[in-house]
Tab-separated table of C-alpha atoms in Angstrom:
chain	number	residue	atom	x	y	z
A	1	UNK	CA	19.030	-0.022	6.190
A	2	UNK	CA	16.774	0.568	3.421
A	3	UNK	CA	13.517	2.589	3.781
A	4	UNK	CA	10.725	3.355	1.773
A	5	UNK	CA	11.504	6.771	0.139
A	6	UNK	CA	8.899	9.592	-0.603
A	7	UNK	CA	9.161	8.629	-4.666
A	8	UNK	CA	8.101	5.168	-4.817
A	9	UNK	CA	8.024	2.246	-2.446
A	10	UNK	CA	9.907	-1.096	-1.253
A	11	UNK	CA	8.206	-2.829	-3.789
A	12	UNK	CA	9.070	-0.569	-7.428
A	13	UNK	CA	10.081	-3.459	-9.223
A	14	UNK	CA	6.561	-5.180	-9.178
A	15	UNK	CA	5.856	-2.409	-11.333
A	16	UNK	CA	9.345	-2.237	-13.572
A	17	UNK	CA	11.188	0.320	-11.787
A	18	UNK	CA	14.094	-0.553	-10.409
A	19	UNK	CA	14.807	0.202	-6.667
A	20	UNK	CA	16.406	3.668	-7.389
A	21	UNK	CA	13.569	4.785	-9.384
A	22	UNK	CA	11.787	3.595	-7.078
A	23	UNK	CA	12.603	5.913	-4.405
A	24	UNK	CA	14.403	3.434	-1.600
A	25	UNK	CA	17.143	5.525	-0.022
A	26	UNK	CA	18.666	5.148	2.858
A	27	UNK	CA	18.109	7.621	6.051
A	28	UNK	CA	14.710	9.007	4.209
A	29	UNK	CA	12.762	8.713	7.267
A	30	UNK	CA	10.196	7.066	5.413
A	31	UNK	CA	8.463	3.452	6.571
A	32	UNK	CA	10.452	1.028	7.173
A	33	UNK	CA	9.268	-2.947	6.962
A	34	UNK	CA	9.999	-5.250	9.078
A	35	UNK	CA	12.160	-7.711	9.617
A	36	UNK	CA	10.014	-10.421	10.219
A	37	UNK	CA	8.239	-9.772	6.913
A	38	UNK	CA	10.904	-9.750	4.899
A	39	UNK	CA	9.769	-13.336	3.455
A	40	UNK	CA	6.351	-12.102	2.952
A	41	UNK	CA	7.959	-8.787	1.004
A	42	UNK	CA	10.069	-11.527	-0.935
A	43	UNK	CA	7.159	-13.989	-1.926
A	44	UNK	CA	5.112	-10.642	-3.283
A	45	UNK	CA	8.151	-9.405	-5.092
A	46	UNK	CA	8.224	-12.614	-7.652
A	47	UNK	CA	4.390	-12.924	-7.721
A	48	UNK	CA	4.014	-16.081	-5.156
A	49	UNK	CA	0.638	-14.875	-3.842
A	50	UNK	CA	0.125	-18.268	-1.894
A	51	UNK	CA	3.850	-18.228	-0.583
A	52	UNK	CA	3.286	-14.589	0.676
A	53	UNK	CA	0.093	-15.314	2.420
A	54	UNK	CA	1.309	-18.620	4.139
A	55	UNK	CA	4.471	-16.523	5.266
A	56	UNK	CA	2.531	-13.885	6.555
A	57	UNK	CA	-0.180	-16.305	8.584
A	58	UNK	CA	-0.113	-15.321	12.148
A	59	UNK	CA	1.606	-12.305	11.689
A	60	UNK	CA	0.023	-9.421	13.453
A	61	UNK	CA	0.559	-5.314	12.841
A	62	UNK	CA	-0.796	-2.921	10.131
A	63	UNK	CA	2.064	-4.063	7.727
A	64	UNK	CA	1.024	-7.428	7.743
A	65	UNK	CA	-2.292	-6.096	6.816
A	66	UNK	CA	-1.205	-3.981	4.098
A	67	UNK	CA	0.790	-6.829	2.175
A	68	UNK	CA	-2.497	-9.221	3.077
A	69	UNK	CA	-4.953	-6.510	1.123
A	70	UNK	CA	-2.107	-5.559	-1.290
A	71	UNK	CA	-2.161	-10.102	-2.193
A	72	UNK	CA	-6.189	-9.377	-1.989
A	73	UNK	CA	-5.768	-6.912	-4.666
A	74	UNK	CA	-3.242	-8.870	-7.462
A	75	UNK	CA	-5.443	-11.924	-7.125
A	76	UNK	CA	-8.588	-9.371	-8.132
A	77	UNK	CA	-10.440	-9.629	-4.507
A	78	UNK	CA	-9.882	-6.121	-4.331
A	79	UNK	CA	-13.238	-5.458	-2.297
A	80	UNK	CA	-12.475	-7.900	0.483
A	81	UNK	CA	-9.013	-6.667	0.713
A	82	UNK	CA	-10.805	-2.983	0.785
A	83	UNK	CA	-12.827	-4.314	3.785
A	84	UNK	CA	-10.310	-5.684	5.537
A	85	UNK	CA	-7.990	-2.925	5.155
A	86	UNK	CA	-10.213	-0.724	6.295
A	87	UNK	CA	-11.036	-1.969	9.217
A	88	UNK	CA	-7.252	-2.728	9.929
A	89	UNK	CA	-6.643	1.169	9.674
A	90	UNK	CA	-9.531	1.917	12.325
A	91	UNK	CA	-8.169	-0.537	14.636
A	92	UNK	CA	-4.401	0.355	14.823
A	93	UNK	CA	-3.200	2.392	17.054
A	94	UNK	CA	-1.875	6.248	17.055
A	95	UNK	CA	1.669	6.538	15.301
A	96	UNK	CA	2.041	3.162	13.568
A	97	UNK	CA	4.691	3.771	11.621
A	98	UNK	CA	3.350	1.598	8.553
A	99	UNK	CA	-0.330	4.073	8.553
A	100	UNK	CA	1.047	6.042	5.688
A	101	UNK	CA	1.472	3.271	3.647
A	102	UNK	CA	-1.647	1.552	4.591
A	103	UNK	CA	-3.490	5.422	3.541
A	104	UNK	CA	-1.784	4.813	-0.121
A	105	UNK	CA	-3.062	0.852	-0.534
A	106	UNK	CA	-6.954	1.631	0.799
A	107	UNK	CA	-6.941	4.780	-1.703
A	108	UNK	CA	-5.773	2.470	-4.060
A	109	UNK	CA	-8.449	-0.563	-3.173
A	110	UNK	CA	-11.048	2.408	-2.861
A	111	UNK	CA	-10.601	3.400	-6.233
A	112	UNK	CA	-10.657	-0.259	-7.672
A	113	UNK	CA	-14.168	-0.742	-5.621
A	114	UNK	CA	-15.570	2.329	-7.503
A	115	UNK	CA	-15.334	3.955	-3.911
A	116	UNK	CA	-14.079	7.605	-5.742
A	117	UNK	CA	-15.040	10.044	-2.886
A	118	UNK	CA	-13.708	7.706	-0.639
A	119	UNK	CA	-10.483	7.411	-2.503
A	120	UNK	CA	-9.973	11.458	-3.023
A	121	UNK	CA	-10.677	11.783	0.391
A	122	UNK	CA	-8.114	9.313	1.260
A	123	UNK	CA	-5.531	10.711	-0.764
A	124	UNK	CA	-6.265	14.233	0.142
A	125	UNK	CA	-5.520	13.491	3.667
A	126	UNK	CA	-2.784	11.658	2.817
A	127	UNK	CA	-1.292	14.553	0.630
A	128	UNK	CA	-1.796	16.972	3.573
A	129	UNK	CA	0.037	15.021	6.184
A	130	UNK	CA	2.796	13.580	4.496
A	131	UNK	CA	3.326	15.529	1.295
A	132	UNK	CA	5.776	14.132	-1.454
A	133	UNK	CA	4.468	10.378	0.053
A	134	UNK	CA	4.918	8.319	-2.812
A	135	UNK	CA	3.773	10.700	-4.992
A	136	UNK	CA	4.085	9.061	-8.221
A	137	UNK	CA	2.050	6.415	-7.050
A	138	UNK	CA	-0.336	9.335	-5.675
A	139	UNK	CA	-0.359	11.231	-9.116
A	140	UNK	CA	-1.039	8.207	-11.028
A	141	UNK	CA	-3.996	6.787	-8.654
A	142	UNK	CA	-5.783	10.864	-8.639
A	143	UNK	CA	-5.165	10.305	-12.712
A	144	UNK	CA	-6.950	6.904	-12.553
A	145	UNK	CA	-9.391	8.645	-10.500
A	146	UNK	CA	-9.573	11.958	-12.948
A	147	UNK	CA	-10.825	8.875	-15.858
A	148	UNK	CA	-12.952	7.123	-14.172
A	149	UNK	CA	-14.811	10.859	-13.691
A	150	UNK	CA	-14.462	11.206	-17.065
A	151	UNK	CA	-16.137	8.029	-18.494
């Protein structure tokens, strides 16, 4: 089966990378998705924001969350999908195996809300428990962070 690797994520090509750039390897260990969101994962992949959200209605768990505030995000209601998100990651319980990726998506919706300490914070702890997550993804959001610093 195919896992999220610690380079990218299931979802590279949304961003041009193919899925060996973008870090999906089998046997990484990494977060795997589910199998009852694999239409939901589809619908995102080719942009059907309505499609993914129908297909994930009714569909409980942290993942389903994560692909809800990453659909928030794309159709620019990042700080409703921020909210959401947030209170999606308080809520679930110890261990969930999808937390990691739901750390990456609320730095990521943090950021977008102007939320900056709340976003470095986020990806600090994320850095420290799971280093090498993602970490292009990581890199380029603490570089969109080092900007918005910046002016």
């Amino acid at each position: 089966e195919k896992t999220f690797g610690a380079g990218g994520s299931g979802f590279g090509n949304i961003f041009g990378e193919d899925e060996e750039d973008a870090g999906v390897a089998v046997g990484t260990g990494q977060v795997m998705g589910s199998e009852g969101l694999a239409d939901a994962r589809a619908w995102l992949a080719i942009g059907e924001y309505a499609k993914t959200l129908e297909s994930l209605d009714g569909k409980l768990g942290l993942e389903a969350d994560v692909w809800r505030a990453v659909v928030g995000r794309l159709m620019g209601n990042a700080k409703d999908a921020f909210s959401e998100l947030r209170d999606a990651v308080d809520e679930s319980p110890d261990g969930d195996d999808f937390f990691t990726e739901a750390q990456l998506e609320l730095a990521r919706l943090a950021a977008i809300c102007g939320k900056t300490r709340t976003a470095e914070r986020t990806l600090k702890q994320l850095s420290s428990e799971h280093p090498g997550f993602r970490s292009r993804d990581v890199a380029a959001i603490k570089h969109a962070l080092k900007l918005l610093r910046e002016g």
